[in-house]
């Protein structure tokens, strides 16, 4: 720490009555002013309003503040805004700290205003001591390769490719199968419009003839390295190894329908899957009059807790198509719950009921029993067993994650959720991003999605990706790790622990070095280094200890 | 005091706020980017500064924003917990998982932990009778956790047990566990000896007495400590040597 004068400004927010209605904000403001290094403190009605922000900027200038603290809501939502304001006022954005006295204080201690105010006092004091140790950090700049690498040539991958290709970016689209199209190749007609799946696949021609799209069919990914703006992918096509440079990567690897092998005596003849039915319908090969469909086969159970999202609608669709073709067909759908949300899908479901399709709810603990020519099912509603004649049983199974998703996730350094689907950075705020910058996800790779969802996610992923692709240079997060070379003994523990392979060894000095562009600042290496040779900027051990000591005090 | 990772548990704590779930006011939260950032010595520091209980919260296993961070946290905290167990502080520390969607769970963990700590009462470090003993113990724990010997072992734990080493064999988890347990215990005693003889030279039987272990054990540790250059003979009184720590050793 240099010996410069530390001048901290503390701004405490009322958030209307959200904070001010519970905590004693004026007393907190006075308290803040009494703390070491605090030059200025004030309360604001709404710190994030235009008035509040202007006040911060003016006071930075007027009082020559070189550290700013805002005590208000959560840094998870508001830190970027306040940092930007500091920057506008000429202050390094890393000289800013936030204290959470709303989400983690006034809102959760509404009945204990005094104790809540005590807590806020402690939190502000901790922050003031940490702030004194903050250092200005630089955001590193990197150049961007203006091309995208897209994994998976299903409807999602193709939609994203077309979107970015039409914006003028170079696209590399890889498909492991010999043909594009993914699952749609096996489908007959698609809900809710009931148009032919082949009609939607006309996009394949546009992709194949597109000037900006380079296709690699029957190809597999061997390795992925690099970082946002500068990924390098090695793929293999017919024993030929190809190197590809791309600024962004989009994962559109889809999912696969679970084979009902082992469920309800699946035999592919009289007891078939919904996917088998799609193929039979396509070839007009269905010969049955009494058809029973069973939903949620192999999902929403202990092994797979999730709902596969698309099966209810697919079953309803095929039931209707069968009746349209032969009005004498009797169809019974055995369900647990029907998922048909939204105006279109609900309408679709109603129409199915009007057409005479019978819907019976079964209980998972009393599953239907398939006998020769009959299905026996206990109806909870009627409180009795029902016998339904059948000459064809169709099982709806969930979409499950690709087998190789773990390998791919490792190469991309992105997480999977418990069912091995790809896990986004934030379910609501960043639904198609990964935490790893420059990597996106769309379609069923993320979660079983229907076509409408897959294409909207694909367009979303493409537009997120284009934010990066349109730039010539990127600024990356400044709070990263740094190795103090003089302390490092080259034990390589950090190299193995870093989830992003951000650390390498400088062979000459035999010490570790961090690639600032790749490092995410997670801190794992710092907490592990045997020699304490790694500084985790913005969350340094000294800064964290300052918070601990300030709260604990001397004993 | 709670250490919360930015992505899941801190978000879960925010959600508790958005949902207005009320919980005790005792907790003070320190935000870190990942639970794996929590150096075990932070927790010891908290105890050394009179904090009664420490929660470390991360994302559920498999959901860490940084992929493997919470596995690393689990490894670190388990070693820490073993050490704290020796000095009877382990039930004042808890590692748990809270997702961004679990505002309720966060509030519940905080409420239960607060209750648990209230039942245990204030940290013994704040009582005159037990103060020095606690400080000595915790300082010993801290210096073990700072020693490159143990840090190195912990840092490589996941690697050593999950991946084959250069000779192509994998160390069975159980064997590693035993190895680690021994190392933890021995290192703790050694560091404690060093602390006990920081200021004044003491003889082997005296040290044994103070720490409450056999003289033979103390002697073995002294031999190791001498070879590491941490301890030396202070003086010889009536043929009984006394030993003292070497500063900066
Ligand atoms: C029986 C059934 C009926 C359905 N009916 C309808 C319907 O009527 N209406 C509707 O909207 N939706 C329907 N769906 C859902 C529809 O199939 C999906 O919405 C759609 O397939 C999702 O597209 P996608 O591009 O995400 O995935 P996919 O179609 O699965 O495509 C993924 C592609 O990625 C490729 N790939 C995977 N891994 C790799 C890799 N590592 N490297 C290279 N390439 C890879 C695959 O080979 C595949 O071509 C139905 C699904 C089923 C199972
Ligand atoms: S800064 Fe946060 S706490 Fe203050 S008014 Fe804005 S939202 Fe509310
Ligand atoms: S863990 Fe620490 S000592 Fe070991 S190589 Fe990394 S920086 Fe150097
Ligand atoms: S802070 Fe995290 S991402 Fe950065 S080098 Fe260390 S372990 Fe890797
Ligand atoms: S980010 Fe939550 S545990 Fe790693």
Tab-separated table of C-alpha atoms in Angstrom, chain A residues 18 73-76 79 97-100 102-112 115-116 118-119 122-123 126 130 409 413-418 423 425-426 430 435-436 489 491 493 496-500 520-524 526-532 536 539-541 544-545 547-549 551-555, chain B residues 1 3-4 6-11 13-43 45-51 62-70 72 76 100 125-126 131 135 142 146-149 151-152 154-156 158-159 163:
chain	number	residue	atom	x	y	z
A	18	UNK	CA	-36.917	-0.344	2.168
A	73	UNK	CA	-28.750	-3.305	-1.811
A	74	UNK	CA	-26.741	-6.196	-3.249
A	75	UNK	CA	-23.458	-5.918	-5.176
A	76	UNK	CA	-24.810	-8.713	-7.334
A	79	UNK	CA	-22.062	-3.020	-8.177
A	97	UNK	CA	-16.947	-1.384	-2.173
A	98	UNK	CA	-20.548	-2.180	-1.452
A	99	UNK	CA	-22.239	-3.046	1.822
A	100	UNK	CA	-25.405	-5.090	1.701
A	102	UNK	CA	-31.018	-4.227	2.408
A	103	UNK	CA	-31.276	-7.791	1.065
A	104	UNK	CA	-29.171	-9.115	3.914
A	105	UNK	CA	-30.251	-6.746	6.650
A	106	UNK	CA	-33.309	-4.471	6.613
A	107	UNK	CA	-35.408	-6.996	4.677
A	108	UNK	CA	-34.566	-9.913	6.934
A	109	UNK	CA	-34.605	-8.166	10.294
A	110	UNK	CA	-37.755	-6.108	9.880
A	111	UNK	CA	-38.921	-6.736	13.409
A	112	UNK	CA	-35.559	-6.026	15.043
A	115	UNK	CA	-30.178	-5.116	16.156
A	116	UNK	CA	-30.416	-4.654	12.403
A	118	UNK	CA	-26.078	-2.702	14.943
A	119	UNK	CA	-25.431	-5.246	12.231
A	122	UNK	CA	-20.526	-3.656	11.885
A	123	UNK	CA	-20.861	-4.289	8.157
A	126	UNK	CA	-15.770	-3.951	8.077
A	130	UNK	CA	-11.344	-3.346	3.713
A	409	UNK	CA	-18.005	-29.632	-20.530
A	413	UNK	CA	-14.558	-25.551	-18.687
A	414	UNK	CA	-18.268	-25.037	-18.119
A	415	UNK	CA	-20.500	-26.723	-15.544
A	416	UNK	CA	-23.264	-29.304	-15.962
A	417	UNK	CA	-26.280	-29.645	-13.712
A	418	UNK	CA	-27.178	-32.859	-11.891
A	423	UNK	CA	-25.756	-25.187	-16.677
A	425	UNK	CA	-24.526	-18.627	-15.698
A	426	UNK	CA	-27.767	-17.385	-14.185
A	430	UNK	CA	-28.052	-14.828	-18.099
A	435	UNK	CA	-19.902	-18.160	-16.558
A	436	UNK	CA	-16.962	-18.689	-18.902
A	489	UNK	CA	8.725	-22.678	-5.378
A	491	UNK	CA	5.360	-26.883	-6.881
A	493	UNK	CA	-0.199	-27.201	-6.986
A	496	UNK	CA	-3.463	-28.452	-11.127
A	497	UNK	CA	-6.114	-26.754	-9.048
A	498	UNK	CA	-7.064	-23.931	-11.408
A	499	UNK	CA	-10.367	-24.938	-13.059
A	500	UNK	CA	-9.577	-22.784	-16.092
A	520	UNK	CA	-11.658	-15.729	-13.395
A	521	UNK	CA	-10.476	-14.607	-9.986
A	522	UNK	CA	-12.124	-17.514	-8.172
A	523	UNK	CA	-9.314	-17.638	-5.632
A	524	UNK	CA	-8.853	-21.411	-5.469
A	526	UNK	CA	-4.562	-18.520	-3.612
A	527	UNK	CA	-6.273	-20.494	-0.891
A	528	UNK	CA	-4.158	-23.520	-1.787
A	529	UNK	CA	-0.643	-22.303	-2.535
A	530	UNK	CA	1.684	-23.860	0.059
A	531	UNK	CA	3.862	-20.777	0.037
A	532	UNK	CA	1.092	-18.178	0.053
A	536	UNK	CA	-6.095	-12.806	-5.329
A	539	UNK	CA	-10.164	-10.388	-2.441
A	540	UNK	CA	-6.655	-10.431	-1.019
A	541	UNK	CA	-5.931	-12.249	2.202
A	544	UNK	CA	-10.459	-10.435	3.940
A	545	UNK	CA	-8.527	-10.525	7.207
A	547	UNK	CA	-12.925	-7.639	7.590
A	548	UNK	CA	-12.501	-10.501	10.063
A	549	UNK	CA	-10.356	-8.501	12.463
A	551	UNK	CA	-15.623	-7.443	13.226
A	552	UNK	CA	-13.959	-9.660	15.808
A	553	UNK	CA	-11.861	-6.948	17.389
A	554	UNK	CA	-9.133	-7.684	19.919
A	555	UNK	CA	-9.784	-10.267	22.588
B	1	UNK	CA	-19.576	-14.848	10.812
B	3	UNK	CA	-18.141	-16.668	4.286
B	4	UNK	CA	-20.448	-16.843	1.279
B	6	UNK	CA	-20.863	-14.823	-4.703
B	7	UNK	CA	-22.766	-17.074	-7.079
B	8	UNK	CA	-24.990	-19.358	-5.072
B	9	UNK	CA	-24.986	-18.838	-1.357
B	10	UNK	CA	-24.687	-15.036	-1.418
B	11	UNK	CA	-27.453	-15.005	-4.012
B	13	UNK	CA	-28.980	-14.871	1.077
B	14	UNK	CA	-30.189	-12.048	-1.187
B	15	UNK	CA	-33.210	-14.128	-2.118
B	16	UNK	CA	-34.038	-14.640	1.551
B	17	UNK	CA	-34.162	-10.846	1.642
B	18	UNK	CA	-36.300	-10.473	-1.459
B	19	UNK	CA	-38.709	-13.041	0.023
B	20	UNK	CA	-38.588	-11.208	3.389
B	21	UNK	CA	-37.691	-14.371	5.295
B	22	UNK	CA	-36.677	-13.295	8.800
B	23	UNK	CA	-33.677	-14.817	10.585
B	24	UNK	CA	-31.475	-13.937	13.573
B	25	UNK	CA	-29.352	-10.793	13.286
B	26	UNK	CA	-26.168	-12.382	14.604
B	27	UNK	CA	-24.494	-13.207	11.299
B	28	UNK	CA	-22.003	-10.914	9.531
B	29	UNK	CA	-21.373	-11.939	5.962
B	30	UNK	CA	-18.109	-11.691	4.073
B	31	UNK	CA	-18.507	-12.136	0.337
B	32	UNK	CA	-15.899	-14.162	-1.540
B	33	UNK	CA	-16.077	-15.191	-5.168
B	34	UNK	CA	-16.060	-18.913	-4.369
B	35	UNK	CA	-16.166	-21.072	-1.264
B	36	UNK	CA	-12.824	-22.456	-2.478
B	37	UNK	CA	-11.316	-19.012	-1.832
B	38	UNK	CA	-11.742	-19.478	1.912
B	39	UNK	CA	-8.289	-20.156	3.214
B	40	UNK	CA	-8.724	-22.329	6.329
B	41	UNK	CA	-6.573	-19.866	8.236
B	42	UNK	CA	-9.335	-17.249	7.771
B	43	UNK	CA	-11.587	-19.372	9.916
B	45	UNK	CA	-8.317	-16.007	12.466
B	46	UNK	CA	-12.001	-15.457	13.094
B	47	UNK	CA	-11.838	-17.662	16.192
B	48	UNK	CA	-8.662	-15.939	17.344
B	49	UNK	CA	-10.558	-12.678	17.203
B	50	UNK	CA	-13.314	-13.919	19.416
B	51	UNK	CA	-15.909	-14.882	16.843
B	62	UNK	CA	-21.431	-29.935	-8.868
B	63	UNK	CA	-22.969	-26.466	-9.180
B	64	UNK	CA	-19.950	-24.326	-8.352
B	65	UNK	CA	-19.658	-21.380	-10.701
B	66	UNK	CA	-15.988	-22.254	-11.005
B	67	UNK	CA	-16.717	-25.959	-11.571
B	68	UNK	CA	-14.552	-27.522	-8.859
B	69	UNK	CA	-14.324	-24.760	-6.259
B	70	UNK	CA	-16.606	-26.271	-3.684
B	72	UNK	CA	-11.686	-27.836	-2.992
B	76	UNK	CA	-9.823	-27.766	2.914
B	100	UNK	CA	-29.254	-19.176	-5.475
B	125	UNK	CA	-11.248	-17.702	24.128
B	126	UNK	CA	-13.249	-14.904	25.727
B	131	UNK	CA	-8.046	-17.747	27.156
B	135	UNK	CA	-4.862	-18.846	21.959
B	142	UNK	CA	-3.040	-21.711	12.342
B	146	UNK	CA	0.177	-22.055	7.154
B	147	UNK	CA	2.946	-24.626	6.891
B	148	UNK	CA	3.800	-25.559	3.349
B	149	UNK	CA	3.943	-29.188	4.414
B	151	UNK	CA	-0.884	-26.974	2.546
B	152	UNK	CA	0.976	-28.938	-0.083
B	154	UNK	CA	-4.152	-30.585	1.013
B	155	UNK	CA	-3.619	-28.833	-2.290
B	156	UNK	CA	-2.791	-32.117	-3.975
B	158	UNK	CA	-7.889	-34.362	-5.103
B	159	UNK	CA	-5.154	-35.092	-7.587
B	163	UNK	CA	-5.597	-39.382	-10.678
